[in-house]
PDB file of C-alpha atoms in Angstrom:
ATOM      1  CA  MET A  27       9.041   6.265  20.752  1.00 38.00           C
ATOM      2  CA  HIS A  28       9.676   3.363  23.426  1.00 41.00           C
ATOM      3  CA  GLY A  29       6.907   4.738  26.026  1.00 42.00           C
ATOM      4  CA  PHE A  30       4.419   4.720  22.905  1.00 47.00           C
ATOM      5  CA  THR A  31       3.644   1.245  22.939  1.00 46.00           C
ATOM      6  CA  LEU A  32       0.492   0.030  24.734  1.00 54.00           C
ATOM      7  CA  GLY A  33       0.775  -3.811  24.695  1.00 62.00           C
ATOM      8  CA  MET A  34       0.485  -7.074  22.490  1.00 78.00           C
ATOM      9  CA  ALA A  35      -2.696  -7.724  20.642  1.00 90.00           C
ATOM     10  CA  LEU A  36      -3.026 -10.100  17.896  1.00 92.00           C
ATOM     11  CA  ILE A  37      -4.640  -8.095  15.132  1.00 93.00           C
ATOM     12  CA  ARG A  38      -6.238 -10.681  12.557  1.00 94.00           C
ATOM     13  CA  VAL A  39      -6.075  -9.864   8.694  1.00 95.00           C
ATOM     14  CA  GLU A  40      -8.790 -12.029   7.149  1.00 96.00           C
ATOM     15  CA  THR A  41      -7.969 -13.528   3.482  1.00 96.00           C
ATOM     16  CA  PRO A  42      -8.376 -10.571   0.970  1.00 97.00           C
ATOM     17  CA  GLN A  43     -11.024 -10.639  -1.588  1.00 97.00           C
ATOM     18  CA  VAL A  44     -10.934  -8.966  -4.982  1.00 97.00           C
ATOM     19  CA  ARG A  45     -14.395  -7.961  -6.945  1.00 97.00           C
ATOM     20  CA  LYS A  46     -15.034  -5.626  -9.923  1.00 97.00           C
ATOM     21  CA  LYS A  47     -18.218  -3.390  -9.194  1.00 96.00           C
ATOM     22  CA  ASP A  48     -19.167  -0.819 -11.753  1.00 96.00           C
ATOM     23  CA  GLY A  49     -16.167  -1.029 -13.834  1.00 95.00           C
ATOM     24  CA  GLU A  50     -13.884  -0.412 -10.487  1.00 96.00           C
ATOM     25  CA  TRP A  51     -11.467  -3.021  -9.210  1.00 97.00           C
ATOM     26  CA  ILE A  52     -11.906  -3.351  -5.357  1.00 98.00           C
ATOM     27  CA  VAL A  53      -9.502  -5.231  -3.096  1.00 98.00           C
ATOM     28  CA  SER A  54     -10.642  -5.731   0.661  1.00 98.00           C
ATOM     29  CA  ALA A  55      -9.963  -7.725   4.018  1.00 97.00           C
ATOM     30  CA  ASN A  56     -11.386  -7.340   7.262  1.00 97.00           C
ATOM     31  CA  ILE A  57      -8.621  -6.461   9.870  1.00 95.00           C
ATOM     32  CA  ALA A  58      -9.673  -6.649  13.394  1.00 91.00           C
ATOM     33  CA  GLY A  59     -13.311  -6.907  12.517  1.00 92.00           C
ATOM     34  CA  GLU A  60     -13.157  -3.669  10.319  1.00 95.00           C
ATOM     35  CA  GLU A  61     -13.235  -3.805   6.584  1.00 97.00           C
ATOM     36  CA  LEU A  62      -9.918  -2.102   4.755  1.00 97.00           C
ATOM     37  CA  TRP A  63     -10.003  -1.570   1.134  1.00 98.00           C
ATOM     38  CA  PHE A  64      -8.544  -0.175  -1.898  1.00 98.00           C
ATOM     39  CA  SER A  65     -10.110   0.578  -5.266  1.00 98.00           C
ATOM     40  CA  SER A  66      -9.464   1.759  -8.681  1.00 98.00           C
ATOM     41  CA  PRO A  67     -11.078   2.263 -12.045  1.00 97.00           C
ATOM     42  CA  ASP A  68      -7.682   2.436 -13.775  1.00 96.00           C
ATOM     43  CA  ALA A  69      -5.992  -0.963 -12.760  1.00 95.00           C
ATOM     44  CA  GLU A  70      -7.031  -4.464 -11.975  1.00 95.00           C
ATOM     45  CA  LEU A  71      -5.969  -5.009  -8.530  1.00 95.00           C
ATOM     46  CA  ALA A  72      -4.988  -8.154  -6.714  1.00 93.00           C
ATOM     47  CA  ALA A  73      -6.029  -9.752  -3.589  1.00 94.00           C
ATOM     48  CA  SER A  74      -2.651 -10.097  -2.123  1.00 94.00           C
ATOM     49  CA  PRO A  75      -2.259 -10.456   1.847  1.00 96.00           C
ATOM     50  CA  GLU A  76       1.276  -8.903   1.729  1.00 96.00           C
ATOM     51  CA  ALA A  77      -0.401  -5.606   0.666  1.00 95.00           C
ATOM     52  CA  PHE A  78      -2.748  -5.367   3.956  1.00 97.00           C
ATOM     53  CA  LEU A  79       0.023  -6.512   6.298  1.00 97.00           C
ATOM     54  CA  SER A  80       2.272  -3.954   4.900  1.00 96.00           C
ATOM     55  CA  ALA A  81      -0.139  -1.277   4.989  1.00 95.00           C
ATOM     56  CA  MET A  82      -0.826  -2.096   8.913  1.00 95.00           C
ATOM     57  CA  LEU A  83       2.644  -3.062   9.768  1.00 95.00           C
ATOM     58  CA  ILE A  84       3.974   0.034  11.137  1.00 92.00           C
ATOM     59  CA  ALA A  85       0.899   0.994  13.110  1.00 91.00           C
ATOM     60  CA  ALA A  86       0.657  -2.342  14.627  1.00 92.00           C
ATOM     61  CA  GLN A  87       4.398  -2.142  15.697  1.00 92.00           C
ATOM     62  CA  LEU A  88       4.290   1.268  17.258  1.00 89.00           C
ATOM     63  CA  TYR A  89       1.249   0.156  19.402  1.00 90.00           C
ATOM     64  CA  GLY A  90       3.045  -3.215  20.381  1.00 91.00           C
ATOM     65  CA  ASP A  91       0.501  -5.325  18.332  1.00 93.00           C
ATOM     66  CA  ARG A  92       1.340  -8.350  16.050  1.00 94.00           C
ATOM     67  CA  LEU A  93      -0.313  -9.017  12.902  1.00 96.00           C
ATOM     68  CA  ALA A  94      -1.817 -12.459  11.967  1.00 96.00           C
ATOM     69  CA  SER A  95      -2.740 -13.615   8.356  1.00 96.00           C
ATOM     70  CA  GLU A  96      -5.350 -16.155   7.440  1.00 92.00           C
ATOM     71  CA  ALA A  97      -3.769 -16.325   4.007  1.00 94.00           C
ATOM     72  CA  LYS A  98      -0.235 -17.647   3.280  1.00 94.00           C
ATOM     73  CA  VAL A  99       2.340 -14.966   2.083  1.00 95.00           C
ATOM     74  CA  CYS A 100       5.503 -14.938  -0.312  1.00 92.00           C
ATOM     75  CA  SER A 101       8.097 -16.188   1.633  1.00 91.00           C
ATOM     76  CA  LYS A 102      10.706 -13.492   0.053  1.00 91.00           C
ATOM     77  CA  TRP A 103       7.960 -11.084   1.643  1.00 93.00           C
ATOM     78  CA  LYS A 104       8.417 -12.457   5.001  1.00 94.00           C
ATOM     79  CA  ARG A 105      12.270 -12.421   4.759  1.00 94.00           C
ATOM     80  CA  ASN A 106      11.888  -8.775   3.937  1.00 94.00           C
ATOM     81  CA  VAL A 107       9.699  -7.784   6.747  1.00 95.00           C
ATOM     82  CA  THR A 108      12.015  -9.285   9.011  1.00 95.00           C
ATOM     83  CA  LYS A 109      14.756  -7.389   7.806  1.00 96.00           C
ATOM     84  CA  LEU A 110      12.804  -4.146   7.886  1.00 95.00           C
ATOM     85  CA  LEU A 111      11.319  -4.614  11.316  1.00 94.00           C
ATOM     86  CA  LYS A 112      15.038  -5.134  12.717  1.00 94.00           C
ATOM     87  CA  VAL A 113      15.766  -1.623  11.319  1.00 95.00           C
ATOM     88  CA  THR A 114      12.695  -0.037  12.691  1.00 93.00           C
ATOM     89  CA  ASP A 115      12.726  -1.659  15.910  1.00 92.00           C
ATOM     90  CA  GLY A 116      16.370  -0.375  16.381  1.00 93.00           C
ATOM     91  CA  TRP A 117      15.051   3.167  15.565  1.00 94.00           C
ATOM     92  CA  TRP A 118      12.125   3.029  18.216  1.00 91.00           C
ATOM     93  CA  LYS A 119      13.770   0.596  20.699  1.00 90.00           C
ATOM     94  CA  LEU A 120      10.951  -1.844  20.182  1.00 89.00           C
ATOM     95  CA  LYS A 121      10.851  -5.872  20.078  1.00 87.00           C
ATOM     96  CA  THR A 122       8.384  -6.407  17.224  1.00 88.00           C
ATOM     97  CA  LYS A 123       7.507  -9.955  15.938  1.00 89.00           C
ATOM     98  CA  VAL A 124       7.259 -10.686  12.346  1.00 91.00           C
ATOM     99  CA  PRO A 125       3.552 -11.141  11.258  1.00 93.00           C
ATOM    100  CA  LYS A 126       2.172 -14.778  11.866  1.00 93.00           C
ATOM    101  CA  ALA A 127       1.424 -16.327   8.651  1.00 93.00           C
ATOM    102  CA  GLY A 128       2.088 -19.264   6.665  1.00 90.00           C
ATOM    103  CA  ALA A 129       4.611 -18.820   3.810  1.00 90.00           C
ATOM    104  CA  HIS A 130       4.672 -20.235   0.246  1.00 88.00           C
ATOM    105  CA  ASN A 131       7.454 -20.146  -2.279  1.00 83.00           C
ATOM    106  CA  HIS A 132       5.386 -19.448  -5.533  1.00 71.00           C
ATOM    107  CA  TYR A 133       7.223 -16.396  -6.291  1.00 61.00           C
ATOM    108  CA  ARG A 134       6.962 -15.651  -9.845  1.00 60.00           C
ATOM    109  CA  ARG A 135       8.335 -12.325 -11.210  1.00 57.00           C
ATOM    110  CA  LYS A 136       5.495 -10.956 -13.427  1.00 60.00           C
ATOM    111  CA  ARG A 137       6.112  -9.024 -16.536  1.00 57.00           C
ATOM    112  CA  TRP A 138       4.770  -5.878 -14.876  1.00 52.00           C
ATOM    113  CA  PHE A 139       7.363  -6.043 -12.032  1.00 66.00           C
ATOM    114  CA  ARG A 140      10.039  -4.877 -14.758  1.00 80.00           C
ATOM    115  CA  LYS A 141       8.227  -1.666 -14.817  1.00 88.00           C
ATOM    116  CA  THR A 142       8.644   1.491 -12.595  1.00 94.00           C
ATOM    117  CA  ALA A 143       5.725   3.487 -11.215  1.00 95.00           C
ATOM    118  CA  LEU A 144       5.729   6.524  -9.196  1.00 97.00           C
ATOM    119  CA  PHE A 145       3.591   7.265  -5.971  1.00 96.00           C
ATOM    120  CA  PHE A 146       2.709  10.817  -7.031  1.00 97.00           C
ATOM    121  CA  THR A 147       0.848  13.324  -4.745  1.00 95.00           C
ATOM    122  CA  GLY A 148       1.882  16.476  -6.992  1.00 94.00           C
ATOM    123  CA  GLY A 149       4.161  17.784  -4.041  1.00 94.00           C
ATOM    124  CA  VAL A 150       7.607  18.786  -4.227  1.00 96.00           C
ATOM    125  CA  ASP A 151       9.176  15.525  -3.632  1.00 96.00           C
ATOM    126  CA  SER A 152       7.233  13.714  -6.207  1.00 95.00           C
ATOM    127  CA  PHE A 153       7.686  16.328  -8.639  1.00 96.00           C
ATOM    128  CA  HIS A 154      11.446  16.113  -8.029  1.00 97.00           C
ATOM    129  CA  THR A 155      11.397  12.300  -8.618  1.00 97.00           C
ATOM    130  CA  LEU A 156       9.255  12.652 -11.726  1.00 97.00           C
ATOM    131  CA  LEU A 157      11.584  14.988 -13.456  1.00 96.00           C
ATOM    132  CA  ALA A 158      14.986  13.957 -12.117  1.00 97.00           C
ATOM    133  CA  TYR A 159      14.475   9.835 -12.023  1.00 97.00           C
ATOM    134  CA  PRO A 160      17.146   8.669 -14.483  1.00 96.00           C
ATOM    135  CA  LYS A 161      15.111   5.878 -15.830  1.00 94.00           C
ATOM    136  CA  ARG A 162      11.586   5.687 -17.534  1.00 95.00           C
ATOM    137  CA  ILE A 163       8.779   6.014 -15.169  1.00 97.00           C
ATOM    138  CA  HIS A 164       5.680   3.909 -16.817  1.00 96.00           C
ATOM    139  CA  ALA A 165       3.113   5.122 -14.510  1.00 97.00           C
ATOM    140  CA  LEU A 166       1.899   7.668 -11.706  1.00 98.00           C
ATOM    141  CA  ILE A 167       0.030   6.264  -8.980  1.00 97.00           C
ATOM    142  CA  ASN A 168      -2.130   8.457  -6.787  1.00 97.00           C
ATOM    143  CA  VAL A 169      -3.909   7.152  -3.837  1.00 96.00           C
ATOM    144  CA  GLN A 170      -6.841   9.036  -2.817  1.00 96.00           C
ATOM    145  CA  GLY A 171      -7.783   9.215   0.777  1.00 95.00           C
ATOM    146  CA  PHE A 172      -4.324   9.675   2.410  1.00 89.00           C
ATOM    147  CA  ASP A 173      -3.325  13.368   2.263  1.00 89.00           C
ATOM    148  CA  ILE A 174      -6.806  14.303   1.139  1.00 93.00           C
ATOM    149  CA  PRO A 175      -9.840  12.754   3.239  1.00 94.00           C
ATOM    150  CA  LEU A 176     -12.179  11.128   0.977  1.00 95.00           C
ATOM    151  CA  GLU A 177     -15.187  13.051   2.303  1.00 95.00           C
ATOM    152  CA  ASP A 178     -13.370  16.116   0.735  1.00 96.00           C
ATOM    153  CA  GLU A 179     -14.738  15.642  -2.418  1.00 96.00           C
ATOM    154  CA  GLU A 180     -14.113  19.078  -3.724  1.00 97.00           C
ATOM    155  CA  ARG A 181     -10.407  18.954  -2.838  1.00 96.00           C
ATOM    156  CA  LEU A 182      -9.866  15.720  -4.475  1.00 96.00           C
ATOM    157  CA  ALA A 183     -11.415  16.707  -7.548  1.00 96.00           C
ATOM    158  CA  CYS A 184      -9.277  19.664  -7.837  1.00 97.00           C
ATOM    159  CA  ALA A 185      -6.122  17.485  -7.069  1.00 96.00           C
ATOM    160  CA  GLY A 186      -7.401  14.889  -9.740  1.00 96.00           C
ATOM    161  CA  ARG A 187      -7.752  17.386 -12.415  1.00 97.00           C
ATOM    162  CA  SER A 188      -4.014  18.808 -11.747  1.00 97.00           C
ATOM    163  CA  LEU A 189      -2.751  15.150 -11.662  1.00 97.00           C
ATOM    164  CA  THR A 190      -4.350  14.350 -14.935  1.00 98.00           C
ATOM    165  CA  GLU A 191      -2.893  17.236 -16.474  1.00 98.00           C
ATOM    166  CA  VAL A 192       0.649  16.409 -15.178  1.00 98.00           C
ATOM    167  CA  ALA A 193       0.203  12.824 -16.636  1.00 98.00           C
ATOM    168  CA  LYS A 194      -0.978  14.095 -19.736  1.00 98.00           C
ATOM    169  CA  ALA A 195       2.061  16.587 -20.337  1.00 97.00           C
ATOM    170  CA  ARG A 196       4.537  13.834 -19.294  1.00 97.00           C
ATOM    171  CA  ARG A 197       2.570  11.098 -21.319  1.00 98.00           C
ATOM    172  CA  ILE A 198       2.346   8.852 -18.430  1.00 97.00           C
ATOM    173  CA  PRO A 199      -0.795   7.030 -17.594  1.00 98.00           C
ATOM    174  CA  LEU A 200      -2.092   7.889 -14.158  1.00 98.00           C
ATOM    175  CA  ILE A 201      -3.464   5.317 -11.848  1.00 98.00           C
ATOM    176  CA  ARG A 202      -5.936   6.286  -9.389  1.00 97.00           C
ATOM    177  CA  ILE A 203      -6.700   4.197  -6.256  1.00 97.00           C
ATOM    178  CA  ARG A 204      -8.968   5.059  -3.419  1.00 97.00           C
ATOM    179  CA  SER A 205      -8.447   3.616   0.130  1.00 97.00           C
ATOM    180  CA  ASN A 206     -10.064   3.897   3.709  1.00 97.00           C
ATOM    181  CA  LEU A 207      -6.784   3.348   5.298  1.00 95.00           C
ATOM    182  CA  ARG A 208      -6.486   6.786   6.924  1.00 91.00           C
ATOM    183  CA  SER A 209      -9.624   6.047   8.525  1.00 92.00           C
ATOM    184  CA  HIS A 210      -9.520   2.369   9.542  1.00 92.00           C
ATOM    185  CA  PRO A 211      -9.458   2.118  13.314  1.00 87.00           C
TER     186      PRO A 211
END
């Protein structure tokens, strides 16, 4: 992968915004001048710069770019990203810089952090985890727009019905999230 990098560009991640529209929570941020968004009718989403930086981190790394955030990030997140980049840099023989962002120490462990959610696609790996995980799983999360493009409404609807049946059978809430991450330039 070393020959894959193209050069160092600074990719700006603007401060994320949250809004509620027609009963759906939407968080968005402009990244390199293009909007990236996540939405959910099932869960209140937080405007977290760490989420947007994390979503773009590996792609920026592979292209040799550096991310920069207008908003401050959690100092613990920044320490963990530094450790992660050392590992992935070792895999791909890169020299990635940690995203440029101020840090804050306002880390407060929220009550819902003690719960376990499973990102669930309905595939073999996620079914195995659902059935074999030794602790309680409090929610299934499915992100639409990754495996199945948002434009493929028929397949999304079919998959959605299957995921709803699995969640109902296991008596676990299903949290649906949609995103344009796959198509973001």
